[in-house]
């Protein structure tokens, strides 16, 4: 659909929902909106108008300066969200007041990524005004859904790590915890992905094109100066050495507050996002020397710091701008936290009683030397006293054990950009190494644990800095936390075992059930209410353990049928979406097919290549069968749905995308097979498309090489929505299996220890025999069945050699066997499948991010809820 067609159809659907009376009335100029809407627009309305409709019309007129002749659906979105923001600001001010008065300890979640998705639907739901808005908009002649879909995703994150931060902020707000997120307001977020001729192309995501989008509030009153470069000055006062960082260049950080309402409470969490601005105090020198234009240019360049989100590809290393970004972020956030401490009259030595600072991965690790510098150089602390504060304030979450993803910075770059911080880090290191040496650490241990990597140009190791500076370090799933202790950071765990924790990730049931799958939410509410466990939806959304009572429905065929019907509705919604967005999908997707999805970043360790090789193998098998055999083995067919972005510099990931679309071209258009197999690649995976994909998922592919996926959260979203996992014992899959039971999940593949052994064998020169079906699939690619033989060669040759780091060769046979001998026959038994779905929905309570946040509160932060406004917002 072209944009013009899309707008026309939106106008039509808005018209279709107009009340009968509005249709007859002649409307001059505009084709949208009810008579009431247009007559309100013509009135002069007081600015204190009270009904939602009046507020919306007010905004359209007095902020957008639009009238009956030129209002459109996007304008309605702007108006709806802005009126909602007013209410949100009221609640935020109440929250702030309570925080001020109680000086309650707050969580400060430092994350360079927040993958928020859309905010309007979420805020309407959490603030419990969705009905009010739907009705008001209906009166004005609009459909809420049309208005909601006008919103652009806020995509200030790459994937799982950023989405986790977003889910955690939601839980914190819902649980009445005083909570602040800190991040960056990038002008350009995650790139938009297009599929052109089967290849990924990228275009910039300029999400700020309409100014300051909901629910952001520009805070020009909250700004700080950030320094880069310069040198350290030393002076001795009363026999004591003092250090002062000075010189260099300056940039300003301006705050944008992203207000996040809790559900069924007036508590609001605030994500404070920093934007870089020129520091306007000109040095006289450059003026006088006549170098005015260069001076201006330098100022303009300073805004580059928050220009764009860094992609998490492996080419990140050594990018000076990224280091600048990290320090800019950290400096502004620490200054803001100190200012909040001042406002509450908190003494800096007591900082840890009032502030917990969580480092989401090592990206904000510089906040450790930054706070150290502020306490030592500006607040006159002794080293030991400052270090005590630091150690009580900070805690660190590790997100990956892939060696190429562990951050390290060349010391010479650090020295140039952050001379004083580099000295502080080296002093932290000196003291730390001395201490462990006295404790009996071996030379090997000291080399491993040093904050300095002495190879090559010498690097600072950010993970080691984060561990040494924090009082708690956690992994994000039980298996991952175990690997950290056993391998990645083993020596640290030997020296201080009590520092290491596990907090298994979770996802918010507000967005990932209630908002994206209202039919399922209704089902849950209805049945829990009938059985007397709850009164209404809020009771289980905030207490997901209650879902376990749903297993009683196993004995009720009618309830199981309801669950199948809900899945079917969501599959139909996704099928329509695919038919609209995937040109080579082969026409109407049969809704009886298994909807099998693998949606996540494209990465070799996540093994989309294993999945697409299976599809090729299915295709080869189907082609060799008679129609009867096809039905017997493959009915009712499989629709393999992929979505995900490849980092723009990650060539093999891009090859995998092209292979998926090329296989789709053949398979989806082959009349012999298209009723049994489809392969589709949905472009531009983001939070909003995830909200359509997960409710429709029946089989969720969670097939990473064991030991490589820290947790995964897509797996949780899928199972909560009644999908069954086919997967390896990796990340949180291990705990999902524990919760749902062995019978309600399809597990295959080598275990972490086996993967390690296999890799040792590879290194010793051993090669594995290729399983026949895999060989056939690889030969098919090589033979040109999907074209582009040379382009696919690096993928094919890697696997053909029988020596692959990601162990596809090892796992392929069992993966196929489980699919054909277990998944497909089980699916044909509809009652059995429905029972398994029910068990997945009912037993996923553990994976609510509320549980994760409760774990952090208890084990790591020691924070407690506050009460904002009345007990409940009724
Ligand atoms: C949940 C989510 C992720 C993380 O998915 P994994 O399968 O855990 O890698 C990434 N991107 C988006 C948009 C998500 O919603």
PDB file of N, CA, C and O and ligand atoms in Angstrom, residues 115 158-160 163 512 599-601 606 685-687 690 694 702 709 711-715 717, ligand 1:
ATOM      1  N   UNK A 115      14.706  -0.122  25.076  1.00  0.00           N
ATOM      2  CA  UNK A 115      13.915  -0.462  23.891  1.00  0.00           C
ATOM      3  C   UNK A 115      12.438  -0.405  24.285  1.00  0.00           C
ATOM      4  O   UNK A 115      11.838  -1.401  24.658  1.00  0.00           O
ATOM      5  N   UNK A 158      19.219  -2.148  21.016  1.00  0.00           N
ATOM      6  CA  UNK A 158      19.495  -3.147  19.987  1.00  0.00           C
ATOM      7  C   UNK A 158      18.566  -4.343  20.058  1.00  0.00           C
ATOM      8  O   UNK A 158      18.128  -4.848  19.043  1.00  0.00           O
ATOM      9  N   UNK A 159      18.313  -4.829  21.275  1.00  0.00           N
ATOM     10  CA  UNK A 159      17.535  -6.060  21.413  1.00  0.00           C
ATOM     11  C   UNK A 159      17.255  -6.362  22.870  1.00  0.00           C
ATOM     12  O   UNK A 159      16.796  -5.493  23.616  1.00  0.00           O
ATOM     13  N   UNK A 160      17.584  -7.578  23.270  1.00  0.00           N
ATOM     14  CA  UNK A 160      17.224  -8.086  24.591  1.00  0.00           C
ATOM     15  C   UNK A 160      17.629  -7.183  25.756  1.00  0.00           C
ATOM     16  O   UNK A 160      16.822  -6.932  26.651  1.00  0.00           O
ATOM     17  N   UNK A 163      15.434  -4.097  25.869  1.00  0.00           N
ATOM     18  CA  UNK A 163      14.042  -4.444  26.191  1.00  0.00           C
ATOM     19  C   UNK A 163      13.933  -4.845  27.666  1.00  0.00           C
ATOM     20  O   UNK A 163      12.939  -4.546  28.319  1.00  0.00           O
ATOM     21  N   UNK A 512       3.271  -7.772  27.654  1.00  0.00           N
ATOM     22  CA  UNK A 512       3.449  -9.016  26.897  1.00  0.00           C
ATOM     23  C   UNK A 512       2.307 -10.009  27.055  1.00  0.00           C
ATOM     24  O   UNK A 512       2.350 -11.080  26.471  1.00  0.00           O
ATOM     25  N   UNK A 599      12.217 -15.113  16.156  1.00  0.00           N
ATOM     26  CA  UNK A 599      12.296 -13.653  16.027  1.00  0.00           C
ATOM     27  C   UNK A 599      13.222 -13.112  17.098  1.00  0.00           C
ATOM     28  O   UNK A 599      12.966 -13.224  18.286  1.00  0.00           O
ATOM     29  N   UNK A 600      14.316 -12.535  16.676  1.00  0.00           N
ATOM     30  CA  UNK A 600      15.378 -12.044  17.561  1.00  0.00           C
ATOM     31  C   UNK A 600      16.484 -11.539  16.664  1.00  0.00           C
ATOM     32  O   UNK A 600      16.442 -11.726  15.450  1.00  0.00           O
ATOM     33  N   UNK A 601      17.489 -10.845  17.247  1.00  0.00           N
ATOM     34  CA  UNK A 601      18.623 -10.424  16.438  1.00  0.00           C
ATOM     35  C   UNK A 601      19.195 -11.618  15.680  1.00  0.00           C
ATOM     36  O   UNK A 601      19.182 -12.747  16.181  1.00  0.00           O
ATOM     37  N   UNK A 606      22.752 -17.649  17.805  1.00  0.00           N
ATOM     38  CA  UNK A 606      21.317 -17.917  17.954  1.00  0.00           C
ATOM     39  C   UNK A 606      20.843 -18.955  16.937  1.00  0.00           C
ATOM     40  O   UNK A 606      19.750 -19.494  17.035  1.00  0.00           O
ATOM     41  N   UNK A 685      11.984  -6.109  12.449  1.00  0.00           N
ATOM     42  CA  UNK A 685      11.556  -6.603  13.758  1.00  0.00           C
ATOM     43  C   UNK A 685      11.753  -5.506  14.810  1.00  0.00           C
ATOM     44  O   UNK A 685      12.819  -4.903  14.916  1.00  0.00           O
ATOM     45  N   UNK A 686      10.713  -5.246  15.565  1.00  0.00           N
ATOM     46  CA  UNK A 686      10.805  -4.283  16.671  1.00  0.00           C
ATOM     47  C   UNK A 686       9.745  -4.655  17.711  1.00  0.00           C
ATOM     48  O   UNK A 686       9.086  -5.694  17.577  1.00  0.00           O
ATOM     49  N   UNK A 687       9.602  -3.823  18.734  1.00  0.00           N
ATOM     50  CA  UNK A 687       8.683  -4.186  19.816  1.00  0.00           C
ATOM     51  C   UNK A 687       7.246  -4.315  19.283  1.00  0.00           C
ATOM     52  O   UNK A 687       6.520  -5.249  19.628  1.00  0.00           O
ATOM     53  N   UNK A 690       6.820  -7.496  17.432  1.00  0.00           N
ATOM     54  CA  UNK A 690       6.864  -8.583  18.426  1.00  0.00           C
ATOM     55  C   UNK A 690       5.501  -8.753  19.099  1.00  0.00           C
ATOM     56  O   UNK A 690       5.066  -9.871  19.396  1.00  0.00           O
ATOM     57  N   UNK A 694       4.282 -12.706  18.911  1.00  0.00           N
ATOM     58  CA  UNK A 694       4.258 -13.666  20.026  1.00  0.00           C
ATOM     59  C   UNK A 694       2.870 -14.237  20.326  1.00  0.00           C
ATOM     60  O   UNK A 694       2.736 -15.440  20.555  1.00  0.00           O
ATOM     61  N   UNK A 702      14.088 -21.589  20.079  1.00  0.00           N
ATOM     62  CA  UNK A 702      15.065 -21.043  21.037  1.00  0.00           C
ATOM     63  C   UNK A 702      16.264 -21.969  21.007  1.00  0.00           C
ATOM     64  O   UNK A 702      16.505 -22.720  21.940  1.00  0.00           O
ATOM     65  N   UNK A 709      23.642 -18.239  24.960  1.00  0.00           N
ATOM     66  CA  UNK A 709      22.576 -17.252  25.172  1.00  0.00           C
ATOM     67  C   UNK A 709      22.476 -17.022  26.678  1.00  0.00           C
ATOM     68  O   UNK A 709      22.137 -17.936  27.431  1.00  0.00           O
ATOM     69  N   UNK A 711      20.361 -15.396  28.648  1.00  0.00           N
ATOM     70  CA  UNK A 711      19.040 -15.736  29.190  1.00  0.00           C
ATOM     71  C   UNK A 711      18.050 -15.946  28.061  1.00  0.00           C
ATOM     72  O   UNK A 711      17.467 -17.002  27.886  1.00  0.00           O
ATOM     73  N   UNK A 712      17.880 -14.892  27.246  1.00  0.00           N
ATOM     74  CA  UNK A 712      16.752 -14.875  26.318  1.00  0.00           C
ATOM     75  C   UNK A 712      15.545 -14.368  27.072  1.00  0.00           C
ATOM     76  O   UNK A 712      15.363 -14.637  28.277  1.00  0.00           O
ATOM     77  N   UNK A 713      14.756 -13.533  26.407  1.00  0.00           N
ATOM     78  CA  UNK A 713      13.472 -13.120  26.986  1.00  0.00           C
ATOM     79  C   UNK A 713      12.357 -13.339  25.975  1.00  0.00           C
ATOM     80  O   UNK A 713      11.193 -13.416  26.356  1.00  0.00           O
ATOM     81  N   UNK A 714      12.723 -13.474  24.700  1.00  0.00           N
ATOM     82  CA  UNK A 714      11.736 -13.836  23.684  1.00  0.00           C
ATOM     83  C   UNK A 714      11.080 -15.174  24.028  1.00  0.00           C
ATOM     84  O   UNK A 714       9.866 -15.343  23.863  1.00  0.00           O
ATOM     85  N   UNK A 715      11.883 -16.094  24.550  1.00  0.00           N
ATOM     86  CA  UNK A 715      11.343 -17.385  24.973  1.00  0.00           C
ATOM     87  C   UNK A 715      10.212 -17.211  25.987  1.00  0.00           C
ATOM     88  O   UNK A 715       9.183 -17.903  25.932  1.00  0.00           O
ATOM     89  N   UNK A 717       8.254 -14.435  26.475  1.00  0.00           N
ATOM     90  CA  UNK A 717       7.082 -13.814  25.848  1.00  0.00           C
ATOM     91  C   UNK A 717       6.275 -14.863  25.100  1.00  0.00           C
ATOM     92  O   UNK A 717       5.038 -14.863  25.131  1.00  0.00           O
TER      93      UNK A 717
HETATM   94  C1  LIG B   1      12.192  -9.579  23.531  1.00  0.00           C
HETATM   95  C2  LIG B   1      12.856  -8.877  22.428  1.00  0.00           C
HETATM   96  C3  LIG B   1      14.179  -9.165  22.108  1.00  0.00           C
HETATM   97  C4  LIG B   1      14.983 -10.237  22.808  1.00  0.00           C
HETATM   98  O1  LIG B   1      14.743 -11.495  22.173  1.00  0.00           O
HETATM   99  P1  LIG B   1      15.652 -12.761  22.457  1.00  0.00           P
HETATM  100  O2  LIG B   1      14.922 -13.881  21.792  1.00  0.00           O
HETATM  101  O3  LIG B   1      15.702 -12.928  23.925  1.00  0.00           O
HETATM  102  O4  LIG B   1      16.971 -12.502  21.844  1.00  0.00           O
HETATM  103  C5  LIG B   1      14.761  -8.473  21.059  1.00  0.00           C
HETATM  104  N1  LIG B   1      14.074  -7.541  20.364  1.00  0.00           N
HETATM  105  C6  LIG B   1      12.793  -7.261  20.641  1.00  0.00           C
HETATM  106  C7  LIG B   1      12.066  -6.240  19.819  1.00  0.00           C
HETATM  107  C8  LIG B   1      12.136  -7.905  21.682  1.00  0.00           C
HETATM  108  O5  LIG B   1      10.866  -7.592  21.960  1.00  0.00           O
END
